[in-house]
GROMACS .gro file of C-alpha atoms in nm:
model
  348
    1MET     CA    1  15.373  20.886   5.599
    2ARG     CA    2  15.485  21.164   5.830
    3ILE     CA    3  15.305  21.403   6.067
    4ASP     CA    4  15.406  21.774   6.089
    5ILE     CA    5  15.260  21.991   6.375
    6GLU     CA    6  15.175  22.359   6.374
    7GLU     CA    7  15.088  22.557   6.685
    8ARG     CA    8  14.852  22.842   6.645
    9VAL     CA    9  14.665  23.100   6.855
   10LEU     CA   10  14.315  23.218   6.751
   11HIS     CA   11  14.161  23.543   6.875
   12PHE     CA   12  13.799  23.594   6.961
   13LYS     CA   13  13.612  23.864   6.797
   14GLN     CA   14  13.459  23.937   7.137
   15PRO     CA   15  13.516  23.785   7.478
   16ALA     CA   16  13.343  23.450   7.512
   17GLY     CA   17  13.200  23.442   7.862
   18THR     CA   18  13.109  23.114   8.049
   19SER     CA   19  13.040  23.042   8.406
   20ARG     CA   20  13.404  22.915   8.419
   21GLY     CA   21  13.558  23.236   8.293
   22VAL     CA   22  13.608  23.443   7.969
   23TYR     CA   23  13.800  23.333   7.672
   24THR     CA   24  13.980  23.591   7.464
   25GLU     CA   25  14.214  23.353   7.264
   26ARG     CA   26  14.236  22.988   7.183
   27LYS     CA   27  14.550  22.780   7.140
   28ILE     CA   28  14.529  22.488   6.885
   29TRP     CA   29  14.764  22.250   6.721
   30LEU     CA   30  14.717  22.153   6.365
   31VAL     CA   31  14.844  21.812   6.256
   32TYR     CA   32  14.942  21.742   5.893
   33ALA     CA   33  14.949  21.384   5.771
   34LYS     CA   34  15.166  21.366   5.457
   35ASP     CA   35  15.208  21.078   5.220
   36GLY     CA   36  15.358  21.144   4.884
   37ASP     CA   37  15.182  21.442   4.724
   38ALA     CA   38  14.865  21.414   4.944
   39THR     CA   39  14.829  21.602   5.269
   40GLY     CA   40  14.545  21.570   5.523
   41VAL     CA   41  14.498  21.812   5.809
   42GLY     CA   42  14.335  21.779   6.143
   43GLU     CA   43  14.293  21.993   6.461
   44CYS     CA   44  14.390  21.913   6.816
   45ALA     CA   45  14.234  22.168   7.045
   46PRO     CA   46  14.216  22.097   7.419
   47LEU     CA   47  14.002  22.333   7.633
   48PRO     CA   48  14.193  22.479   7.915
   49LYS     CA   49  14.100  22.362   8.259
   50LEU     CA   50  13.823  22.136   8.098
   51SER     CA   51  13.970  21.877   7.863
   52CYS     CA   52  14.099  21.560   8.034
   53ASP     CA   53  14.418  21.603   7.818
   54ASP     CA   54  14.476  21.957   7.902
   55ILE     CA   55  14.829  21.901   8.017
   56PRO     CA   56  15.121  22.147   8.042
   57ASP     CA   57  15.342  21.966   7.793
   58TYR     CA   58  15.075  21.906   7.540
   59GLY     CA   59  15.289  21.987   7.229
   60ASP     CA   60  15.562  21.752   7.334
   61VAL     CA   61  15.319  21.466   7.424
   62LEU     CA   62  15.144  21.518   7.094
   63ARG     CA   63  15.468  21.499   6.905
   64ALA     CA   64  15.569  21.175   7.089
   65LYS     CA   65  15.227  21.028   7.016
   66CYS     CA   66  15.248  21.120   6.641
   67ASP     CA   67  15.589  20.949   6.618
   68LEU     CA   68  15.425  20.621   6.716
   69LEU     CA   69  15.170  20.641   6.434
   70PRO     CA   70  15.188  20.349   6.188
   71SER     CA   71  15.345  20.420   5.847
   72SER     CA   72  15.023  20.356   5.657
   73PRO     CA   73  14.711  20.566   5.717
   74ARG     CA   74  14.484  20.255   5.682
   75GLY     CA   75  14.436  19.913   5.834
   76ALA     CA   76  14.421  19.747   6.177
   77ALA     CA   77  14.738  19.898   6.296
   78VAL     CA   78  14.596  20.246   6.289
   79ALA     CA   79  14.270  20.131   6.471
   80ASP     CA   80  14.508  19.975   6.741
   81PHE     CA   81  14.697  20.302   6.759
   82PHE     CA   82  14.374  20.504   6.813
   83GLU     CA   83  14.294  20.267   7.102
   84THR     CA   84  14.606  20.396   7.283
   85LEU     CA   85  14.481  20.765   7.261
   86ARG     CA   86  14.161  20.711   7.443
   87ASP     CA   87  14.289  20.927   7.742
   88TYR     CA   88  14.391  21.191   7.480
   89PRO     CA   89  14.054  21.271   7.295
   90SER     CA   90  14.172  21.599   7.152
   91MET     CA   91  14.486  21.441   7.003
   92LEU     CA   92  14.274  21.140   6.888
   93PHE     CA   93  14.019  21.369   6.713
   94GLY     CA   94  14.285  21.568   6.529
   95LEU     CA   95  14.472  21.265   6.406
   96GLU     CA   96  14.149  21.091   6.304
   97THR     CA   97  14.064  21.396   6.095
   98ALA     CA   98  14.395  21.427   5.945
   99LEU     CA   99  14.405  21.056   5.841
  100ALA     CA  100  14.054  21.058   5.703
  101ASP     CA  101  14.139  21.376   5.499
  102LEU     CA  102  14.454  21.216   5.373
  103ARG     CA  103  14.263  20.896   5.261
  104SER     CA  104  13.996  21.102   5.082
  105LYS     CA  105  14.260  21.304   4.899
  106GLN     CA  106  14.447  20.979   4.796
  107GLU     CA  107  14.110  20.858   4.662
  108GLY     CA  108  14.052  21.173   4.453
  109ARG     CA  109  13.785  21.307   4.686
  110ASN     CA  110  13.779  21.621   4.899
  111VAL     CA  111  13.534  21.522   5.177
  112LEU     CA  112  13.593  21.323   5.505
  113PHE     CA  113  13.261  21.129   5.469
  114ASP     CA  114  13.061  21.102   5.144
  115THR     CA  115  12.724  21.248   5.254
  116PRO     CA  116  12.487  21.504   5.100
  117PHE     CA  117  12.609  21.757   5.358
  118ALA     CA  118  12.980  21.703   5.260
  119ARG     CA  119  12.890  21.727   4.899
  120GLY     CA  120  12.716  22.073   4.953
  121GLU     CA  121  12.378  21.933   4.870
  122GLN     CA  122  12.216  21.969   5.221
  123GLY     CA  123  12.249  22.180   5.529
  124ILE     CA  124  12.266  22.084   5.897
  125PRO     CA  125  12.021  22.268   6.121
  126ILE     CA  126  12.211  22.439   6.407
  127ASN     CA  127  12.134  22.650   6.726
  128GLY     CA  128  12.228  23.013   6.757
  129LEU     CA  129  12.470  23.053   7.057
  130VAL     CA  130  12.432  23.352   7.279
  131TRP     CA  131  12.726  23.407   7.516
  132MET     CA  132  12.713  23.532   7.869
  133GLY     CA  133  12.725  23.918   7.914
  134SER     CA  134  12.518  24.184   8.068
  135TYR     CA  135  12.144  24.184   8.037
  136ASP     CA  136  12.140  24.444   7.752
  137GLU     CA  137  12.429  24.252   7.563
  138MET     CA  138  12.256  23.920   7.589
  139LEU     CA  139  11.920  24.076   7.477
  140GLN     CA  140  12.074  24.243   7.186
  141ARG     CA  141  12.261  23.922   7.079
  142ILE     CA  142  11.935  23.717   7.104
  143GLU     CA  143  11.754  23.966   6.878
  144GLN     CA  144  12.039  23.951   6.636
  145LYS     CA  145  12.026  23.569   6.622
  146LEU     CA  146  11.638  23.573   6.559
  147LYS     CA  147  11.677  23.834   6.291
  148GLN     CA  148  11.927  23.606   6.128
  149GLY     CA  149  11.673  23.335   6.105
  150PHE     CA  150  11.757  23.104   6.386
  151ARG     CA  151  11.477  22.914   6.536
  152CYS     CA  152  11.678  22.749   6.811
  153ILE     CA  153  11.864  22.957   7.053
  154LYS     CA  154  12.107  22.841   7.309
  155LEU     CA  155  12.181  23.073   7.602
  156LYS     CA  156  12.477  23.054   7.836
  157ILE     CA  157  12.347  23.121   8.184
  158GLY     CA  158  12.495  23.150   8.521
  159ALA     CA  159  12.717  23.447   8.516
  160ILE     CA  160  12.463  23.740   8.561
  161ASP     CA  161  12.190  23.761   8.825
  162PHE     CA  162  11.952  23.470   8.787
  163ASP     CA  163  11.644  23.699   8.804
  164ALA     CA  164  11.782  23.895   8.508
  165GLU     CA  165  11.834  23.569   8.308
  166LEU     CA  166  11.465  23.467   8.395
  167GLU     CA  167  11.355  23.804   8.264
  168LEU     CA  168  11.542  23.749   7.945
  169LEU     CA  169  11.367  23.426   7.896
  170LYS     CA  170  11.036  23.578   7.976
  171ARG     CA  171  11.081  23.863   7.716
  172ILE     CA  172  11.172  23.604   7.451
  173ARG     CA  173  10.866  23.399   7.530
  174GLN     CA  174  10.636  23.700   7.529
  175ARG     CA  175  10.749  23.750   7.162
  176PHE     CA  176  10.799  23.400   7.050
  177GLY     CA  177  10.616  23.079   7.158
  178PRO     CA  178  10.797  22.747   7.186
  179ARG     CA  179  10.662  22.642   6.839
  180GLU     CA  180  10.838  22.942   6.687
  181VAL     CA  181  11.153  22.945   6.870
  182GLU     CA  182  11.319  22.643   7.066
  183LEU     CA  183  11.521  22.768   7.367
  184ARG     CA  184  11.810  22.569   7.522
  185VAL     CA  185  12.020  22.691   7.827
  186ASP     CA  186  12.365  22.591   7.932
  187ALA     CA  187  12.445  22.638   8.302
  188ASN     CA  188  12.804  22.494   8.266
  189GLY     CA  189  12.763  22.357   8.617
  190ALA     CA  190  12.684  22.691   8.775
  191PHE     CA  191  12.414  22.577   9.016
  192SER     CA  192  12.472  22.424   9.355
  193PHE     CA  193  12.270  22.110   9.418
  194SER     CA  194  12.075  22.265   9.707
  195GLU     CA  195  11.938  22.526   9.478
  196ALA     CA  196  11.925  22.348   9.142
  197LEU     CA  197  11.584  22.192   9.150
  198TYR     CA  198  11.428  22.523   9.262
  199LYS     CA  199  11.602  22.703   8.971
  200LEU     CA  200  11.498  22.420   8.733
  201GLU     CA  201  11.139  22.474   8.843
  202LEU     CA  202  11.155  22.849   8.771
  203LEU     CA  203  11.319  22.786   8.442
  204SER     CA  204  11.053  22.530   8.327
  205GLN     CA  205  10.790  22.793   8.318
  206TYR     CA  206  10.941  22.917   7.991
  207ALA     CA  207  10.895  22.598   7.790
  208LEU     CA  208  11.266  22.522   7.751
  209HIS     CA  209  11.389  22.241   7.534
  210SER     CA  210  11.659  22.138   7.792
  211ILE     CA  211  11.921  22.263   8.031
  212GLU     CA  212  12.276  22.151   7.995
  213GLN     CA  213  12.488  22.052   8.301
  214PRO     CA  214  12.304  22.236   8.582
  215ILE     CA  215  12.545  22.117   8.851
  216LYS     CA  216  12.921  22.052   8.836
  217ALA     CA  217  13.044  21.723   8.699
  218GLY     CA  218  13.129  21.426   8.909
  219GLN     CA  219  12.827  21.426   9.127
  220TRP     CA  220  12.657  21.119   8.984
  221SER     CA  221  12.409  21.058   9.258
  222TYR     CA  222  12.302  21.429   9.276
  223MET     CA  223  12.262  21.451   8.895
  224ALA     CA  224  12.069  21.130   8.885
  225GLU     CA  225  11.828  21.279   9.149
  226LEU     CA  226  11.792  21.589   8.943
  227CYS     CA  227  11.722  21.402   8.620
  228ARG     CA  228  11.445  21.206   8.817
  229GLU     CA  229  11.288  21.509   8.975
  230SER     CA  230  11.347  21.795   8.728
  231PRO     CA  231  11.046  21.926   8.530
  232LEU     CA  232  11.304  22.028   8.259
  233PRO     CA  233  11.491  21.783   8.047
  234ILE     CA  234  11.860  21.760   8.158
  235ALA     CA  235  12.147  21.723   7.905
  236LEU     CA  236  12.503  21.618   8.009
  237ASP     CA  237  12.806  21.756   7.859
  238GLU     CA  238  13.096  21.809   8.112
  239GLU     CA  239  12.977  21.506   8.294
  240LEU     CA  240  13.109  21.285   8.001
  241ILE     CA  241  13.452  21.437   8.009
  242GLY     CA  242  13.724  21.175   8.100
  243VAL     CA  243  13.479  20.882   8.079
  244ASN     CA  244  13.669  20.709   7.800
  245ASP     CA  245  13.612  20.342   7.864
  246PRO     CA  246  13.296  20.192   7.697
  247ASP     CA  247  13.191  20.015   8.010
  248GLN     CA  248  13.222  20.327   8.213
  249LYS     CA  249  12.998  20.516   7.951
  250ARG     CA  250  12.730  20.260   7.995
  251GLN     CA  251  12.759  20.279   8.367
  252LEU     CA  252  12.724  20.651   8.380
  253LEU     CA  253  12.427  20.667   8.149
  254ASN     CA  254  12.255  20.378   8.339
  255ILE     CA  255  12.300  20.550   8.680
  256ILE     CA  256  12.221  20.909   8.580
  257ARG     CA  257  11.960  20.857   8.300
  258PRO     CA  258  11.961  21.205   8.139
  259ARG     CA  259  11.727  21.306   7.872
  260TYR     CA  260  12.012  21.406   7.646
  261ILE     CA  261  12.389  21.395   7.606
  262ILE     CA  262  12.580  21.649   7.406
  263LEU     CA  263  12.893  21.536   7.233
  264LYS     CA  264  13.210  21.722   7.143
  265PRO     CA  265  13.475  21.497   6.980
  266SER     CA  266  13.759  21.707   7.120
  267LEU     CA  267  13.630  21.639   7.484
  268HIS     CA  268  13.450  21.311   7.446
  269GLY     CA  269  13.680  21.056   7.283
  270GLY     CA  270  13.724  21.172   6.933
  271MET     CA  271  13.510  21.034   6.647
  272MET     CA  272  13.560  20.680   6.781
  273GLY     CA  273  13.440  20.776   7.130
  274CYS     CA  274  13.147  20.982   7.009
  275ARG     CA  275  13.017  20.694   6.811
  276GLU     CA  276  13.041  20.473   7.125
  277TRP     CA  277  12.845  20.732   7.321
  278ILE     CA  278  12.577  20.752   7.052
  279ASP     CA  279  12.536  20.371   7.035
  280THR     CA  280  12.508  20.331   7.407
  281ALA     CA  281  12.267  20.620   7.440
  282ARG     CA  282  12.046  20.485   7.172
  283ASP     CA  283  12.018  20.154   7.352
  284MET     CA  284  11.888  20.347   7.650
  285GLN     CA  285  11.666  20.574   7.437
  286ILE     CA  286  11.873  20.882   7.543
  287GLY     CA  287  11.888  21.157   7.286
  288THR     CA  288  12.200  21.305   7.142
  289TRP     CA  289  12.346  21.592   6.943
  290MET     CA  290  12.690  21.720   6.856
  291THR     CA  291  12.863  22.050   6.917
  292SER     CA  292  13.196  22.207   6.856
  293ALA     CA  293  13.418  22.299   7.132
  294LEU     CA  294  13.560  22.629   7.009
  295GLU     CA  295  13.772  22.468   6.746
  296SER     CA  296  13.869  22.654   6.421
  297ASN     CA  297  13.699  22.576   6.105
  298ILE     CA  298  13.918  22.260   6.057
  299GLY     CA  299  13.763  22.096   6.355
  300LEU     CA  300  13.420  22.242   6.298
  301ASN     CA  301  13.414  22.097   5.940
  302ALA     CA  302  13.520  21.757   6.084
  303ILE     CA  303  13.246  21.759   6.351
  304ALA     CA  304  12.981  21.860   6.103
  305GLN     CA  305  13.081  21.586   5.857
  306LEU     CA  306  13.074  21.342   6.136
  307ALA     CA  307  12.729  21.448   6.242
  308SER     CA  308  12.614  21.414   5.879
  309VAL     CA  309  12.719  21.051   5.878
  310VAL     CA  310  12.609  20.920   6.220
  311TYR     CA  311  12.274  21.097   6.216
  312GLY     CA  312  12.191  21.039   5.864
  313GLU     CA  313  12.060  21.248   5.572
  314ASN     CA  314  11.765  21.407   5.752
  315ILE     CA  315  11.891  21.562   6.066
  316SER     CA  316  11.606  21.724   6.251
  317MET     CA  317  11.776  21.805   6.590
  318PRO     CA  318  11.960  22.135   6.571
  319GLN     CA  319  12.335  22.079   6.635
  320GLY     CA  320  12.574  22.312   6.807
  321LEU     CA  321  12.793  22.399   6.505
  322GLY     CA  322  12.754  22.775   6.481
  323THR     CA  323  13.104  22.861   6.621
  324GLY     CA  324  13.284  22.919   6.290
  325GLN     CA  325  13.237  23.300   6.316
  326LEU     CA  326  13.386  23.342   6.649
  327PHE     CA  327  13.753  23.424   6.553
  328THR     CA  328  13.914  23.705   6.388
  329ASP     CA  329  14.186  23.473   6.239
  330ASN     CA  330  13.989  23.165   6.162
  331ILE     CA  331  14.122  22.917   5.904
  332PRO     CA  332  13.931  22.956   5.572
  333MET     CA  333  13.708  22.655   5.496
  334PRO     CA  334  13.403  22.650   5.257
  335LEU     CA  335  13.148  22.665   5.544
  336GLU     CA  336  12.872  22.912   5.560
  337ILE     CA  337  12.554  22.969   5.772
  338ARG     CA  338  12.231  23.017   5.577
  339LYS     CA  339  11.958  23.129   5.815
  340ASP     CA  340  11.966  22.845   6.081
  341SER     CA  341  12.166  22.582   5.894
  342LEU     CA  342  12.541  22.520   5.832
  343TRP     CA  343  12.630  22.437   5.479
  344ILE     CA  344  12.951  22.337   5.283
  345CYS     CA  345  12.971  22.558   4.976
  346LYS     CA  346  12.975  22.328   4.658
  347ARG     CA  347  13.312  22.300   4.498
  348SER     CA  348  13.326  22.367   4.131
   0.00000   0.00000   0.00000
């Protein structure tokens, strides 16, 4: 077995704004696991200034790691190799995907995990993502998502005036009650601790499902206090980045006690690490869902199939898997959004 690597740059159809800045392009590395006539592909896609493995010599390190991969795509040696990649979650996720894809092709299948979703028999409910922009831009994007049939909307907040963001939420709630449309917001750590609880109280009047990462990561005691006092359920995302040891995962969740955690395999330990987070969270009755981290359709497909196997056949919680239409030059995959669900098109 050998691994070939291809570096690509994807381009956004429109600038993707967060409180950390604006993305216009996305660099990824595709890894191809080849064994005889079979080839599996995975995606390594660290997020700049966010991933714990966002390093200047990423391509060189990836190549060096791939050269240490065992010769067979199966067995205990591969599991041991994956353990060495805990601190490189985006590399781990890409290689996990490539080897799972290779094994499925060798077995005469074309799915990573044999589930109703992967076979094209069932969709996964997803949220409609509304990026930051001006008030008018965000309102237009929200209305577009609602017309498309989404019943769970996630808004990025923290970039425009907070009063304007409250007005957006007010206008949505005047038209749609919480039973009709579920609203999630993602602050990406935009609030200071001193103002966070006041802002959470204002946001809570609009019957939001949850707020993601209200303050910057790394402030465990402050975040724990917010989770205790907030009238609005808090979900952690960036807080989980770089916490790759299973004991540390349990310690973080035990201290902060969030209502939810949101898992991105490229950021949070690959497939292996996300399964650990889910198992630990379930023990503490903490809810979870998965989302993509601006990967191409290669990564999106792998995350969706992973969600379909870890959450079972009847996924009721909308996942964050609606990013496949962000790029002008995405990699073709048999994925499509039907109303508010992601589907794999059945193969003939």
